[in-house]
């Protein structure tokens, strides 16, 4: 993935057959067939290392964090704050004060929209997004526009699903206060040139939020090398548990932002007259956090780094190239999203077959793909289609999975004549 900063790492090929043994769920049969899981972009499966880390924490170390002098509370606090440090290292943030635990990408974007944008924006200001965003990176900005009078601008894409960068530049101006872009499109797989976007936005004085939900499992993300102001992602797409994610924000921006939600843990002192807020990062973490989720996410990051981020990316690129070539040979298949730089996502339609029917037939063969608008309705509108079927790849997928998908699609073709 060209646009993504890469950490130097010796390239060792990923042995997907060995990796599969780490994922017990892959031994399941579905409808009497071995499971072929091609829906990691929606949610990836968790390896034993993650399941065991969560079980170990819950079995031996659980208590509430930051609250008790007793041994278990201290153990839980250490595990939770240790996870934060793990995340900091994974994305190369300067300080763990810049790592806010949230429920996921959606909450990360809403936090920035409500706590950074809403207090600052006014009529005449602009927020610039792209035409390939997930709803999570559209709706929070529409809400801020309604609240502040600011205007939402949308940079167009072309028929390959690539951002029209020159059009993006034309829309960028001193009125642009926030640029919010996906690092990788979930519906098309396009990898966006985020470094160039960030540099251009900064030159106009805008701050940049990167939605990294689909980039973090496939690439080495270095927030300092990128120079982004905010970067957010979900744990459940990088082999970690659901219900937890990360918002990275540059410390000086986070420090100047008001809290997002009020409650326990985000305060220093409370009286009925006045409340003073906690320091970063806890100022943004009201209430008891998802402690075991953070532990699981940290274990997932250990797991991914153990396999090697570059090796993962190379493996998935091989599968993507193979699957793209194979699907192109099947009559009536049209691939939606043909940008030269793509991550492990393959969206397609089959002439005369609704994607939901296609997905249902594949399911009878034990093959899990996602069908629908993928929470990116404007992308579907742009391509003039209601939905696509989407196969997405992870560390555990193999050439055999691609062959199963091809065989399944041939069966769909036969059923529909
Ligand atoms: N995309 C998919 O099947 P949450 O739900 O908060 O973990 O992530 C939201 C989100 C934001 N941005 C992008 C680019 C995403 O892909 C997603 C989640 C899933 O494509 C579920 S809709």
Short mmCIF file of C-alpha atoms and ligand atoms in Angstrom, two decimals:
data_model
loop_
_atom_site.label_atom_id
_atom_site.label_comp_id
_atom_site.label_asym_id
_atom_site.label_seq_id
_atom_site.Cartn_x
_atom_site.Cartn_y
_atom_site.Cartn_z
CA UNK A 1 0.00 0.00 0.00
CA UNK A 2 1.99 2.88 -1.36
CA UNK A 3 0.45 5.70 0.65
CA UNK A 4 1.10 4.08 3.97
CA UNK A 5 4.28 4.74 5.88
CA UNK A 6 6.19 1.53 6.36
CA UNK A 7 8.34 0.42 9.28
CA UNK A 8 11.51 -1.40 8.25
CA UNK A 9 10.92 -5.10 8.76
CA UNK A 10 12.50 -8.17 7.25
CA UNK A 11 10.05 -9.69 4.80
CA UNK A 12 9.07 -13.17 5.93
CA UNK A 13 6.28 -14.79 3.96
CA UNK A 14 3.11 -15.44 5.88
CA UNK A 15 2.16 -19.09 6.26
CA UNK A 16 -1.63 -18.82 6.16
CA UNK A 17 -2.12 -22.54 6.81
CA UNK A 18 -0.20 -22.21 10.06
CA UNK A 19 -2.00 -18.95 10.90
CA UNK A 20 -5.38 -20.68 10.45
CA UNK A 21 -4.61 -22.94 13.40
CA UNK A 22 -4.66 -19.83 15.62
CA UNK A 23 -8.33 -19.22 14.75
CA UNK A 24 -10.56 -21.98 16.15
CA UNK A 25 -13.69 -20.55 14.52
CA UNK A 26 -12.28 -21.45 11.11
CA UNK A 27 -12.74 -25.14 11.96
CA UNK A 28 -16.51 -24.66 11.96
CA UNK A 29 -18.72 -25.99 9.25
CA UNK A 30 -21.56 -23.85 7.94
CA UNK A 31 -24.43 -25.56 6.17
CA UNK A 32 -22.39 -28.74 6.22
CA UNK A 33 -19.44 -27.09 4.44
CA UNK A 34 -16.12 -25.93 5.82
CA UNK A 35 -16.37 -22.23 6.62
CA UNK A 36 -14.78 -19.92 4.04
CA UNK A 37 -14.63 -16.61 5.85
CA UNK A 38 -14.34 -13.72 3.41
CA UNK A 39 -15.86 -10.97 5.54
CA UNK A 40 -12.95 -9.63 7.57
CA UNK A 41 -13.62 -6.06 6.44
CA UNK A 42 -16.88 -6.20 8.39
CA UNK A 43 -15.26 -7.89 11.37
CA UNK A 44 -12.21 -10.10 11.54
CA UNK A 45 -12.00 -13.27 13.62
CA UNK A 46 -9.91 -13.43 16.79
CA UNK A 47 -6.88 -15.64 17.31
CA UNK A 48 -6.42 -17.78 20.42
CA UNK A 49 -3.81 -15.33 21.69
CA UNK A 50 -6.50 -12.63 21.92
CA UNK A 51 -9.15 -14.95 23.38
CA UNK A 52 -6.68 -16.18 26.00
CA UNK A 53 -5.49 -12.69 26.93
CA UNK A 54 -9.10 -11.67 27.59
CA UNK A 55 -9.84 -14.85 29.52
CA UNK A 56 -6.66 -14.49 31.56
CA UNK A 57 -7.50 -10.91 32.45
CA UNK A 58 -11.11 -11.73 33.34
CA UNK A 59 -10.11 -14.83 35.30
CA UNK A 60 -7.23 -13.40 37.33
CA UNK A 61 -7.02 -9.62 37.23
CA UNK A 62 -10.40 -7.96 36.87
CA UNK A 63 -11.50 -5.02 39.00
CA UNK A 64 -12.34 -1.44 38.14
CA UNK A 65 -9.48 0.78 36.99
CA UNK A 66 -8.05 4.01 38.46
CA UNK A 67 -10.24 3.61 41.52
CA UNK A 68 -8.86 1.22 44.08
CA UNK A 69 -5.76 0.90 46.19
CA UNK A 70 -6.37 -2.83 46.34
CA UNK A 71 -4.22 -5.24 44.39
CA UNK A 72 -6.77 -6.25 41.77
CA UNK A 73 -7.66 -2.68 40.89
CA UNK A 74 -3.98 -1.96 40.49
CA UNK A 75 -3.55 -5.04 38.30
CA UNK A 76 -6.49 -3.99 36.14
CA UNK A 77 -5.17 -0.43 35.88
CA UNK A 78 -1.76 -1.75 34.87
CA UNK A 79 -3.32 -3.99 32.20
CA UNK A 80 -5.49 -1.16 30.87
CA UNK A 81 -2.76 1.47 30.81
CA UNK A 82 -0.31 -1.11 29.46
CA UNK A 83 -2.71 -1.65 26.56
CA UNK A 84 -2.73 2.08 25.90
CA UNK A 85 1.06 2.08 25.72
CA UNK A 86 0.88 -0.91 23.36
CA UNK A 87 -1.41 1.04 21.04
CA UNK A 88 0.90 4.07 21.22
CA UNK A 89 3.81 1.94 20.03
CA UNK A 90 1.74 0.29 17.32
CA UNK A 91 0.90 3.59 15.63
CA UNK A 92 4.05 5.42 16.79
CA UNK A 93 2.24 8.21 18.64
CA UNK A 94 4.46 10.54 20.63
CA UNK A 95 2.67 10.02 23.94
CA UNK A 96 0.10 7.69 25.47
CA UNK A 97 -1.82 10.86 26.41
CA UNK A 98 -2.70 10.96 22.71
CA UNK A 99 -4.42 7.55 22.79
CA UNK A 100 -8.12 7.72 23.71
CA UNK A 101 -10.03 4.48 24.07
CA UNK A 102 -13.43 4.71 22.39
CA UNK A 103 -16.04 2.14 21.32
CA UNK A 104 -14.80 2.10 17.75
CA UNK A 105 -14.18 4.21 14.67
CA UNK A 106 -17.71 5.57 14.73
CA UNK A 107 -17.32 6.93 18.24
CA UNK A 108 -13.85 8.28 17.46
CA UNK A 109 -15.21 10.38 14.59
CA UNK A 110 -18.21 11.56 16.61
CA UNK A 111 -15.89 12.59 19.43
CA UNK A 112 -13.85 14.80 17.10
CA UNK A 113 -16.99 16.16 15.42
CA UNK A 114 -18.60 17.15 18.71
CA UNK A 115 -15.59 18.11 20.78
CA UNK A 116 -13.23 19.59 18.21
CA UNK A 117 -15.46 20.81 15.38
CA UNK A 118 -18.71 21.86 17.03
CA UNK A 119 -17.25 24.47 19.40
CA UNK A 120 -15.03 25.97 16.70
CA UNK A 121 -17.00 26.02 13.45
CA UNK A 122 -19.40 28.69 12.28
CA UNK A 123 -21.29 29.65 9.13
CA UNK A 124 -18.86 30.10 6.25
CA UNK A 125 -16.52 27.36 7.48
CA UNK A 126 -16.21 24.15 5.48
CA UNK A 127 -15.64 20.48 6.22
CA UNK A 128 -14.18 18.51 3.32
CA UNK A 129 -14.71 14.77 2.91
CA UNK A 130 -14.57 12.47 -0.11
CA UNK A 131 -17.27 10.70 -2.08
CA UNK A 132 -16.15 7.25 -0.93
CA UNK A 133 -16.62 7.67 2.81
CA UNK A 134 -18.38 5.24 5.13
CA UNK A 135 -21.52 6.71 6.75
CA UNK A 136 -19.52 7.04 9.98
CA UNK A 137 -17.38 9.65 8.24
CA UNK A 138 -20.33 11.49 6.69
CA UNK A 139 -23.17 11.71 9.17
CA UNK A 140 -21.25 13.11 12.19
CA UNK A 141 -20.06 15.97 9.94
CA UNK A 142 -23.57 16.60 8.63
CA UNK A 143 -24.70 16.84 12.23
CA UNK A 144 -21.96 19.38 13.00
CA UNK A 145 -22.93 21.38 9.92
CA UNK A 146 -26.55 21.50 11.16
CA UNK A 147 -25.34 22.54 14.60
CA UNK A 148 -22.90 25.25 13.46
CA UNK A 149 -23.98 26.47 10.04
CA UNK A 150 -20.78 25.14 8.46
CA UNK A 151 -20.92 23.55 4.98
CA UNK A 152 -20.01 20.00 3.97
CA UNK A 153 -17.98 19.70 0.75
CA UNK A 154 -17.41 16.40 -1.01
CA UNK A 155 -14.41 15.68 -3.22
CA UNK A 156 -15.43 13.44 -6.16
CA UNK A 157 -14.13 10.04 -7.24
CA UNK A 158 -13.79 8.52 -10.70
CA UNK A 159 -15.25 5.30 -12.14
CA UNK A 160 -12.30 3.32 -10.82
CA UNK A 161 -13.11 4.51 -7.33
CA UNK A 162 -10.09 6.78 -7.08
CA UNK A 163 -10.18 10.20 -5.48
CA UNK A 164 -9.92 12.95 -8.09
CA UNK A 165 -7.04 14.58 -6.30
CA UNK A 166 -7.03 17.75 -8.41
CA UNK A 167 -10.74 18.25 -7.65
CA UNK A 168 -9.98 17.67 -3.99
CA UNK A 169 -7.33 20.40 -4.16
CA UNK A 170 -9.79 22.78 -5.84
CA UNK A 171 -12.23 22.30 -2.97
CA UNK A 172 -9.55 22.94 -0.37
CA UNK A 173 -9.34 26.60 0.68
CA UNK A 174 -8.71 28.76 3.75
CA UNK A 175 -12.42 28.18 4.55
CA UNK A 176 -11.70 24.47 5.01
CA UNK A 177 -11.40 23.86 8.74
CA UNK A 178 -11.51 20.07 8.75
CA UNK A 179 -10.62 17.41 6.21
CA UNK A 180 -11.93 13.94 7.07
CA UNK A 181 -10.94 11.06 4.82
CA UNK A 182 -10.82 7.29 4.81
CA UNK A 183 -7.36 5.77 4.62
CA UNK A 184 -8.89 2.80 2.76
CA UNK A 185 -12.43 2.62 1.34
CA UNK A 186 -14.47 -0.22 2.82
CA UNK A 187 -16.75 -0.49 -0.21
CA UNK A 188 -14.11 -0.21 -2.96
CA UNK A 189 -10.79 -1.06 -1.38
CA UNK A 190 -9.17 2.13 -2.70
CA UNK A 191 -6.11 3.28 -0.74
CA UNK A 192 -6.20 7.05 -0.50
CA UNK A 193 -3.08 9.22 -0.79
CA UNK A 194 -3.49 10.36 2.81
CA UNK A 195 0.00 11.80 3.22
CA UNK A 196 -0.52 14.13 0.25
CA UNK A 197 -4.01 14.98 1.50
CA UNK A 198 -2.70 15.82 4.96
CA UNK A 199 0.13 18.00 3.64
CA UNK A 200 -2.21 19.89 1.29
CA UNK A 201 -4.82 20.38 4.04
CA UNK A 202 -2.23 21.63 6.49
CA UNK A 203 -0.98 24.13 3.93
CA UNK A 204 -4.49 25.65 4.06
CA UNK A 205 -4.62 25.57 7.86
CA UNK A 206 -7.14 22.70 8.10
CA UNK A 207 -6.88 19.83 10.56
CA UNK A 208 -7.13 16.28 9.23
CA UNK A 209 -8.94 13.27 10.60
CA UNK A 210 -8.11 9.93 9.00
CA UNK A 211 -10.65 7.10 9.27
CA UNK A 212 -8.27 4.17 9.54
CA UNK A 213 -10.87 1.42 10.08
CA UNK A 214 -9.89 -0.46 6.92
CA UNK A 215 -6.20 0.46 6.87
CA UNK A 216 -5.06 -0.62 10.32
CA UNK A 217 -5.41 -4.40 9.71
CA UNK A 218 -3.49 -4.33 6.45
CA UNK A 219 -0.65 -1.89 6.85
CA UNK A 220 1.85 -0.25 9.08
CA UNK A 221 0.38 3.04 10.26
CA UNK A 222 2.74 5.67 11.65
CA UNK A 223 0.74 8.69 12.76
CA UNK A 224 3.82 10.84 13.16
CA UNK A 225 5.14 10.02 9.68
CA UNK A 226 1.69 10.75 8.27
CA UNK A 227 1.44 13.97 10.27
CA UNK A 228 -2.33 13.56 10.75
CA UNK A 229 -4.13 15.40 13.53
CA UNK A 230 -6.58 12.60 14.34
CA UNK A 231 -6.54 8.91 13.38
CA UNK A 232 -9.22 6.48 14.44
CA UNK A 233 -9.84 2.74 14.09
CA UNK A 234 -11.77 -0.21 15.55
CA UNK A 235 -10.25 -3.17 17.35
CA UNK A 236 -12.61 -5.72 15.78
CA UNK A 237 -11.15 -5.22 12.33
CA UNK A 238 -7.60 -5.95 13.51
CA UNK A 239 -8.31 -9.33 15.15
CA UNK A 240 -9.27 -7.76 18.48
CA UNK A 241 -12.59 -7.74 20.34
CA UNK A 242 -15.65 -5.65 19.51
CA UNK A 243 -16.71 -2.66 21.57
CA UNK A 244 -13.33 -0.95 21.66
CA UNK A 245 -11.35 1.26 19.34
CA UNK A 246 -8.86 4.06 19.38
CA UNK A 247 -8.86 7.74 18.69
CA UNK A 248 -5.38 9.16 18.28
CA UNK A 249 -5.21 12.94 18.50
CA UNK A 250 -2.27 15.31 18.59
CA UNK A 251 -1.81 16.29 22.22
CA UNK A 252 -2.09 20.04 21.74
CA UNK A 253 -5.43 19.60 19.95
CA UNK A 254 -6.84 17.17 22.50
CA UNK A 255 -5.69 19.39 25.36
CA UNK A 256 -7.64 22.33 23.95
CA UNK A 257 -10.84 20.31 23.40
CA UNK A 258 -13.66 20.14 25.94
CA UNK A 259 -14.64 16.71 27.27
CA UNK A 260 -16.97 14.66 25.14
CA UNK A 261 -19.07 12.94 27.80
CA UNK A 262 -19.36 13.68 31.52
CA UNK A 263 -19.15 11.19 34.37
CA UNK A 264 -16.69 9.26 36.48
CA UNK A 265 -12.99 9.00 35.57
CA UNK A 266 -12.98 12.13 33.41
CA UNK A 267 -12.99 14.48 36.41
CA UNK A 268 -10.48 15.71 38.96
CA UNK A 269 -12.93 17.39 41.36
CA UNK A 270 -16.70 17.76 41.36
CA UNK A 271 -18.84 20.15 43.35
CA UNK A 272 -22.29 21.46 42.52
CA UNK A 273 -20.70 24.78 41.66
CA UNK A 274 -17.85 23.59 39.46
CA UNK A 275 -16.20 20.51 38.07
CA UNK A 276 -12.59 20.32 37.00
CA UNK A 277 -11.58 17.82 34.37
CA UNK A 278 -9.00 15.09 34.39
CA UNK A 279 -5.82 15.17 32.33
CA UNK A 280 -5.37 13.53 28.99
CA UNK A 281 -6.27 10.91 27.99
CA UNK A 282 -8.80 10.26 30.78
CA UNK A 283 -10.61 13.58 30.14
CA UNK A 284 -12.24 11.80 27.20
CA UNK A 285 -12.98 8.49 28.91
CA UNK A 286 -16.07 8.97 31.08
CA UNK A 287 -17.30 5.94 32.99
CA UNK A 288 -15.86 2.49 33.49
CA UNK A 289 -14.00 1.62 30.30
CA UNK A 290 -13.90 -1.61 28.30
CA UNK A 291 -10.92 -3.00 30.20
CA UNK A 292 -10.84 -6.52 28.79
CA UNK A 293 -11.41 -5.04 25.35
CA UNK A 294 -8.25 -2.95 25.70
CA UNK A 295 -6.35 -6.04 26.88
CA UNK A 296 -7.64 -7.97 23.87
CA UNK A 297 -6.71 -5.18 21.47
CA UNK A 298 -3.17 -5.08 22.86
CA UNK A 299 -2.90 -8.85 22.37
CA UNK A 300 -4.19 -8.45 18.80
CA UNK A 301 -1.47 -5.89 18.09
CA UNK A 302 1.15 -8.27 19.49
CA UNK A 303 -0.26 -10.97 17.25
CA UNK A 304 -0.24 -8.81 14.12
CA UNK A 305 3.30 -7.57 14.76
CA UNK A 306 4.36 -11.15 15.43
CA UNK A 307 3.20 -12.13 11.96
CA UNK A 308 4.73 -9.00 10.48
CA UNK A 309 2.64 -6.19 9.08
CA UNK A 310 4.51 -6.16 5.78
CA UNK A 311 4.13 -9.93 5.42
CA UNK A 312 0.38 -9.61 6.06
CA UNK A 313 0.06 -6.87 3.44
CA UNK A 314 2.02 -8.89 0.87
CA UNK A 315 -0.06 -12.02 1.52
CA UNK A 316 -3.35 -10.15 1.16
CA UNK A 317 -2.17 -8.40 -1.99
CA UNK A 318 -1.41 -11.79 -3.55
CA UNK A 319 -4.93 -13.00 -2.72
CA UNK A 320 -6.48 -9.79 -4.02
CA UNK A 321 -4.59 -10.03 -7.31
CA UNK A 322 -5.51 -13.70 -7.72
CA UNK A 323 -9.19 -13.20 -6.85
CA UNK A 324 -9.45 -10.15 -9.13
CA UNK A 325 -8.06 -12.13 -12.07
CA UNK A 326 -10.28 -15.15 -11.37
CA UNK A 327 -13.49 -13.13 -10.98
CA UNK A 328 -12.83 -11.22 -14.16
CA UNK A 329 -13.06 -14.54 -16.02
CA UNK A 330 -16.58 -15.28 -14.77
CA UNK A 331 -19.24 -14.07 -17.24
CA UNK A 332 -21.39 -11.22 -15.95
CA UNK A 333 -19.15 -10.26 -13.03
CA UNK A 334 -18.27 -6.61 -12.75
CA UNK A 335 -15.71 -5.52 -10.22
CA UNK A 336 -16.66 -2.29 -8.47
CA UNK A 337 -13.52 -0.46 -7.42
CA UNK A 338 -10.58 -0.88 -9.76
CA UNK A 339 -8.14 1.68 -8.42
CA UNK A 340 -4.48 0.75 -8.90
CA UNK A 341 -3.82 0.91 -5.16
CA UNK A 342 -6.25 -1.25 -3.27
CA UNK A 343 -6.32 -3.08 0.04
CA UNK A 344 -7.83 -6.51 0.65
CA UNK A 345 -11.38 -5.73 -0.49
CA UNK A 346 -13.07 -7.01 -3.65
CA UNK A 347 -16.55 -5.62 -4.37
CA UNK A 348 -18.48 -6.93 -7.33
CA UNK A 349 -21.86 -7.42 -8.95
CA UNK A 350 -23.14 -10.27 -11.12
CA UNK A 351 -25.41 -9.39 -14.01
CA UNK A 352 -29.01 -10.48 -13.43
CA UNK A 353 -28.42 -11.52 -9.81
CA UNK A 354 -29.16 -9.37 -6.78
CA UNK A 355 -26.15 -9.34 -4.43
CA UNK A 356 -28.34 -10.59 -1.57
CA UNK A 357 -29.34 -13.67 -3.60
CA UNK A 358 -25.71 -14.19 -4.50
CA UNK A 359 -24.68 -13.93 -0.85
CA UNK A 360 -27.41 -16.35 0.20
CA UNK A 361 -26.32 -18.99 -2.31
CA UNK A 362 -22.68 -18.57 -1.28
CA UNK A 363 -23.76 -19.03 2.33
CA UNK A 364 -25.29 -22.39 1.48
CA UNK A 365 -21.77 -23.32 0.35
CA UNK A 366 -20.31 -22.14 3.66
CA UNK A 367 -18.86 -18.98 2.09
CA UNK A 368 -19.31 -15.74 4.05
CA UNK A 369 -19.21 -12.51 2.05
CA UNK A 370 -20.91 -9.24 2.84
CA UNK A 371 -23.68 -7.98 0.58
CA UNK A 372 -25.45 -4.64 0.64
CA UNK A 373 -24.44 -0.99 0.51
CA UNK A 374 -21.67 -1.49 3.08
CA UNK A 375 -22.73 1.67 4.94
CA UNK A 376 -21.53 3.64 1.94
CA UNK A 377 -24.78 4.48 0.16
CA UNK A 378 -23.32 7.45 -1.74
CA UNK A 379 -20.76 5.10 -3.31
CA UNK A 380 -23.57 2.83 -4.52
CA UNK A 381 -25.46 5.84 -5.87
CA UNK A 382 -22.34 6.98 -7.73
CA UNK A 383 -22.00 3.60 -9.43
CA UNK A 384 -25.75 3.42 -10.08
CA UNK A 385 -26.22 0.15 -8.20
CA UNK A 386 -28.20 -0.73 -5.07
CA UNK A 387 -25.58 -2.98 -3.57
CA UNK A 388 -22.51 -5.12 -4.17
CA UNK A 389 -21.18 -8.40 -2.90
CA UNK A 390 -17.87 -7.93 -1.13
CA UNK A 391 -15.19 -10.48 -0.44
CA UNK A 392 -12.51 -9.28 1.94
CA UNK A 393 -9.30 -10.98 2.99
CA UNK A 394 -7.41 -11.40 6.23
CA UNK A 395 -4.34 -13.17 7.52
CA UNK A 396 -6.06 -16.57 7.54
CA UNK A 397 -7.32 -16.61 3.96
CA UNK A 398 -5.68 -18.83 1.38
CA UNK A 399 -5.71 -19.50 -2.34
CA UNK A 400 -8.17 -22.32 -1.52
CA UNK A 401 -10.63 -19.71 -0.22
CA UNK A 402 -10.34 -17.86 -3.52
CA UNK A 403 -10.97 -21.12 -5.39
CA UNK A 404 -14.04 -21.78 -3.18
CA UNK A 405 -15.36 -18.31 -3.94
CA UNK A 406 -14.90 -18.86 -7.67
CA UNK A 407 -16.64 -22.26 -7.49
CA UNK A 408 -19.45 -20.72 -5.44
CA UNK A 409 -19.93 -17.94 -7.99
CA UNK A 410 -20.04 -20.48 -10.80
CA UNK A 411 -22.82 -22.22 -8.89
CA UNK A 412 -24.68 -18.90 -8.59
CA UNK A 413 -24.30 -18.47 -12.35
CA UNK A 414 -25.77 -21.93 -12.93
CA UNK A 415 -28.72 -21.29 -10.61
CA UNK A 416 -29.57 -18.04 -12.37
CA UNK A 417 -28.87 -19.41 -15.86
N1 LIG B 1 -17.19 -0.95 8.20
C1 LIG B 1 -17.85 -2.86 6.87
O1 LIG B 1 -18.40 -3.95 6.69
P1 LIG B 1 -17.28 0.69 13.51
O2 LIG B 1 -18.62 0.14 13.14
O3 LIG B 1 -17.39 1.93 14.37
O4 LIG B 1 -16.35 -0.34 14.07
O5 LIG B 1 -16.57 1.11 12.13
C2 LIG B 1 -17.23 2.00 11.27
C3 LIG B 1 -16.45 2.17 10.00
C4 LIG B 1 -15.89 3.39 9.71
N2 LIG B 1 -15.14 3.58 8.63
C5 LIG B 1 -14.90 2.58 7.76
C6 LIG B 1 -14.02 2.84 6.57
C7 LIG B 1 -15.45 1.32 7.98
O6 LIG B 1 -15.21 0.33 7.13
C8 LIG B 1 -16.27 1.11 9.12
C9 LIG B 1 -16.94 -0.21 9.35
C10 LIG B 1 -17.78 -2.29 8.25
O7 LIG B 1 -17.35 -2.25 5.93
C11 LIG B 1 -19.09 -2.33 8.95
S1 LIG B 1 -20.26 -1.23 8.22
#
